[in-house]
PDB file of C-alpha atoms in Angstrom:
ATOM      1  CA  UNK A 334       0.000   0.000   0.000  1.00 71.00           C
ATOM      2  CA  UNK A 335       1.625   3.294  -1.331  1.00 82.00           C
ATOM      3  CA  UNK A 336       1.924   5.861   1.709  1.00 84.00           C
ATOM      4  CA  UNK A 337      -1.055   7.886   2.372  1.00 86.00           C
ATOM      5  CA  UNK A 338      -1.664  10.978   4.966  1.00 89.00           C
ATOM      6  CA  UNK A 339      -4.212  10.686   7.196  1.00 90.00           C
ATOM      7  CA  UNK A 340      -4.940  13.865   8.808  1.00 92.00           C
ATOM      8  CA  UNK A 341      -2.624  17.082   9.176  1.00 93.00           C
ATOM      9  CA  UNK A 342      -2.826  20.124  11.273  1.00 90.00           C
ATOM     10  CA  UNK A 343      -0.411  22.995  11.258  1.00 93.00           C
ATOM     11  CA  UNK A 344      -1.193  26.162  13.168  1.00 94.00           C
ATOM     12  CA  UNK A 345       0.852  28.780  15.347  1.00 97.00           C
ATOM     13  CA  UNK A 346       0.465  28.718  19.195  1.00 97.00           C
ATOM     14  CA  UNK A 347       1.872  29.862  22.103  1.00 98.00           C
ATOM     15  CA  UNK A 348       3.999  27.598  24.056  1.00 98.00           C
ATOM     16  CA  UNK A 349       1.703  26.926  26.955  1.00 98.00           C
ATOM     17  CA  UNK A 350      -0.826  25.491  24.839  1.00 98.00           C
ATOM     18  CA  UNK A 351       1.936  23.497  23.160  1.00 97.00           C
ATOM     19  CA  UNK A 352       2.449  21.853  26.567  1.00 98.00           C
ATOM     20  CA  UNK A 353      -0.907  21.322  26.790  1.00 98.00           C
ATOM     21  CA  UNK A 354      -1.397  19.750  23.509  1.00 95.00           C
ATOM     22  CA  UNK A 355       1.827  17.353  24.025  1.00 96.00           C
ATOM     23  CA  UNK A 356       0.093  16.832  27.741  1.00 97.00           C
ATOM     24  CA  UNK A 357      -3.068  15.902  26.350  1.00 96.00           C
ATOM     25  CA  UNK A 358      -1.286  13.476  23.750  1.00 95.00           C
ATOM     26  CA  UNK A 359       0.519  11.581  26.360  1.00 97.00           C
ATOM     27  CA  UNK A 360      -3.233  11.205  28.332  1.00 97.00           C
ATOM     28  CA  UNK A 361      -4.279   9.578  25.635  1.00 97.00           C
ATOM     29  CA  UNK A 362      -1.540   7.129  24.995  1.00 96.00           C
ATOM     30  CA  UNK A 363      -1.157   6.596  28.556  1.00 96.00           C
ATOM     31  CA  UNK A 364      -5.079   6.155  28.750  1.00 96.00           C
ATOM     32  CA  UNK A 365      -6.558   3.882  25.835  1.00 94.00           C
ATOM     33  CA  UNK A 366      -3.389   3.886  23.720  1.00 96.00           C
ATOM     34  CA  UNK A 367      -4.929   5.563  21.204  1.00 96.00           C
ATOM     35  CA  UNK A 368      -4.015   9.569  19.622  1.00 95.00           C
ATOM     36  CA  UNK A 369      -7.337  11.264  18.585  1.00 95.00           C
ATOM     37  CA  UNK A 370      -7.228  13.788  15.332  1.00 93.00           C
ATOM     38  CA  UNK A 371      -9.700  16.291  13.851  1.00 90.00           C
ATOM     39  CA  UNK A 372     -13.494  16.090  14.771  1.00 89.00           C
ATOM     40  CA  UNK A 373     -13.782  12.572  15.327  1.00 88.00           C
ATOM     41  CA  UNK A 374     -10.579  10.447  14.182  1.00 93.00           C
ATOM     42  CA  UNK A 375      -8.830   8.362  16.239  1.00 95.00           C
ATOM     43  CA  UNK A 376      -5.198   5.682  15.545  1.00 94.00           C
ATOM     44  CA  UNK A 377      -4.819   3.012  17.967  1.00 95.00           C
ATOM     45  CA  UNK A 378      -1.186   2.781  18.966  1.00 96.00           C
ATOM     46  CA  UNK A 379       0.837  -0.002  19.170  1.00 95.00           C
ATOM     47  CA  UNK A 380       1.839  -1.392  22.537  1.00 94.00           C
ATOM     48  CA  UNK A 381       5.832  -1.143  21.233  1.00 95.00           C
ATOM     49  CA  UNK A 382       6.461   1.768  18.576  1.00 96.00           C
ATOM     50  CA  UNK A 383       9.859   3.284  17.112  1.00 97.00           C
ATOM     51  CA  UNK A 384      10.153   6.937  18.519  1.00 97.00           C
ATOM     52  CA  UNK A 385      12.298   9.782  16.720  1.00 98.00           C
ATOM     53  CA  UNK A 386      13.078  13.046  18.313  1.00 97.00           C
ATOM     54  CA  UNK A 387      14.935  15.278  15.662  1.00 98.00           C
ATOM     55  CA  UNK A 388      15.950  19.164  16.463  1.00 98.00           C
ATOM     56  CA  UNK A 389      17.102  20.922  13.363  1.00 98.00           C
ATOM     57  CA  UNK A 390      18.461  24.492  12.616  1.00 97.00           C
ATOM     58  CA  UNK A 391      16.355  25.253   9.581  1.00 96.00           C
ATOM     59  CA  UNK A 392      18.161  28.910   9.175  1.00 97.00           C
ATOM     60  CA  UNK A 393      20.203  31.410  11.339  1.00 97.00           C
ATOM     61  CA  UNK A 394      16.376  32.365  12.994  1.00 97.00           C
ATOM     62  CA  UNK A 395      14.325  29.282  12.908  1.00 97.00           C
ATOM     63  CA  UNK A 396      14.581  26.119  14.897  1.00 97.00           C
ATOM     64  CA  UNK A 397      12.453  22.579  14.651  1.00 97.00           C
ATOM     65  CA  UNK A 398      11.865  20.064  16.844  1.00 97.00           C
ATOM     66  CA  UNK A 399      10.379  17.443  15.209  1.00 96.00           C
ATOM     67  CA  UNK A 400       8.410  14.184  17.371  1.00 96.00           C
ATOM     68  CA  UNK A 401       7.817  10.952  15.390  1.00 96.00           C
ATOM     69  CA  UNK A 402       6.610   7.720  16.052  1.00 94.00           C
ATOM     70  CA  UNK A 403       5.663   4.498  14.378  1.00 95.00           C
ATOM     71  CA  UNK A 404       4.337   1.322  14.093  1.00 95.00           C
ATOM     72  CA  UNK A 405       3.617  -1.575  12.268  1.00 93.00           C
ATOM     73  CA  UNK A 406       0.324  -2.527  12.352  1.00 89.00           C
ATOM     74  CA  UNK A 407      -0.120  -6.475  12.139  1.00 81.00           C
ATOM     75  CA  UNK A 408      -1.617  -8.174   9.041  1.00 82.00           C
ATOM     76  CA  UNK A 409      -5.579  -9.018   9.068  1.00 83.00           C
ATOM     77  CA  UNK A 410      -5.746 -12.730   9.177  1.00 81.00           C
ATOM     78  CA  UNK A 411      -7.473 -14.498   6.316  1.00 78.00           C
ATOM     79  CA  UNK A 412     -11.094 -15.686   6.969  1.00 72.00           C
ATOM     80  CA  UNK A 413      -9.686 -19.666   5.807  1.00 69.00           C
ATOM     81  CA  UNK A 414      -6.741 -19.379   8.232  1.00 68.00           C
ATOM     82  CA  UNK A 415      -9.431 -18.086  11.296  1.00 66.00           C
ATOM     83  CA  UNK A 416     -11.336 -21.051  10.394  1.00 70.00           C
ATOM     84  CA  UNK A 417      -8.706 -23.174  10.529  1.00 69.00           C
ATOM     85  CA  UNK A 418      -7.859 -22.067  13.934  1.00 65.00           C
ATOM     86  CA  UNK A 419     -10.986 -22.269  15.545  1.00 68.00           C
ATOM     87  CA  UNK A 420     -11.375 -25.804  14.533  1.00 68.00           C
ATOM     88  CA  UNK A 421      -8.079 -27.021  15.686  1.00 71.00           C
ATOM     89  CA  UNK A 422      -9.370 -24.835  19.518  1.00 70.00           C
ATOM     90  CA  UNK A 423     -12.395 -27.132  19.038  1.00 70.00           C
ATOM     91  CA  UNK A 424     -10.487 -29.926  18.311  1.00 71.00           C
ATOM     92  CA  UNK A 425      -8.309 -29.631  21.645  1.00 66.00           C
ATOM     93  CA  UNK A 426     -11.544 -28.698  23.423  1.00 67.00           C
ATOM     94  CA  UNK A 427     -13.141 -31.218  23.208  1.00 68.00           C
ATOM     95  CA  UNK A 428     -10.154 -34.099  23.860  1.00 63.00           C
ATOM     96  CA  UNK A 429     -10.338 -35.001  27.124  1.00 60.00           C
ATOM     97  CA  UNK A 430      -7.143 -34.049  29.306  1.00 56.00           C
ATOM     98  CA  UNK A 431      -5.248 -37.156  30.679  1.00 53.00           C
ATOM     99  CA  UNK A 432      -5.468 -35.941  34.547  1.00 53.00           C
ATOM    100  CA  UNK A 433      -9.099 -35.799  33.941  1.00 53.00           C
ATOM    101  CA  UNK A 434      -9.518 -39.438  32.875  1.00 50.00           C
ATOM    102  CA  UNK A 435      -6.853 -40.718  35.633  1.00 53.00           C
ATOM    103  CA  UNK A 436      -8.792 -38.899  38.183  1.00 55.00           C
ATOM    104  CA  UNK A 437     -12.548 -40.159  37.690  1.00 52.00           C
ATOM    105  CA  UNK A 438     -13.408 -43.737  38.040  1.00 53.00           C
ATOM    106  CA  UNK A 439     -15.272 -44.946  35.333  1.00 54.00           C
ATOM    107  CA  UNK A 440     -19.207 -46.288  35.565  1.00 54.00           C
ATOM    108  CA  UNK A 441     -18.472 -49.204  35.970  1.00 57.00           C
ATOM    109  CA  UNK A 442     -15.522 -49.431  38.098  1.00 56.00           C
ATOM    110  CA  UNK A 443     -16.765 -49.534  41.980  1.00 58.00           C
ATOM    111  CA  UNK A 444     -14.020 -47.541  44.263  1.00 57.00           C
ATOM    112  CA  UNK A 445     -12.345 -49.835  46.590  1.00 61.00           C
ATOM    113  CA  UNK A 446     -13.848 -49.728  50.662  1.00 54.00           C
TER     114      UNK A 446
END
């Protein structure tokens, strides 16, 4: 899949509400692991992710910090290969475990008085 933007916002604030923002980001992660965008977009976020900080002189008067990081997001699974796995959980469902067997007399065995 070719690379694809999702949602960008650039704007000028003042440096209080850039703590904020960066505040309310880490909520968020620290929360429900996900970063929420625009009016009603949200990214889940993986549990590990690759993190780049990068500070750059752009000219003799500008500065940038730049804050990345990423993910890879795990392939869907196929719906043959889910069916496959469910039967083989049936499959060891229903055989019966060999402590269970050992343990219970059968029907027609009497315990010994």
């Amino acid at each position: 899949m070719a690379r694809m933007d999702i949602y960008e916002d650039a704007r000028t604030v003042s440096r209080a509400d850039l703590a904020a923002w960066l505040r309310q980001l880490a909520n968020q992660l620290e929360s429900d692991g996900r970063v929420y965008y625009g009016a009603a977009g949200a990214v889940a976020v993986a549990d590990e992710v690759r993190c780049e900080l990068e500070i750059e002189r752009e000219s003799e008067t500008e500065l940038s910090v730049e804050i990345e990081f990423s993910w890879t997001v795990p392939a869907p699974v196929k719906a043959a290969e889910q069916e496959t796995v469910a039967a083989k959980d049936d499959e060891a469902a229903e055989e019966p475990k060999a402590e269970e067997s050992a343990e219970k007399p059968k029907a027609e065995e009497k315990p010994k008085a």
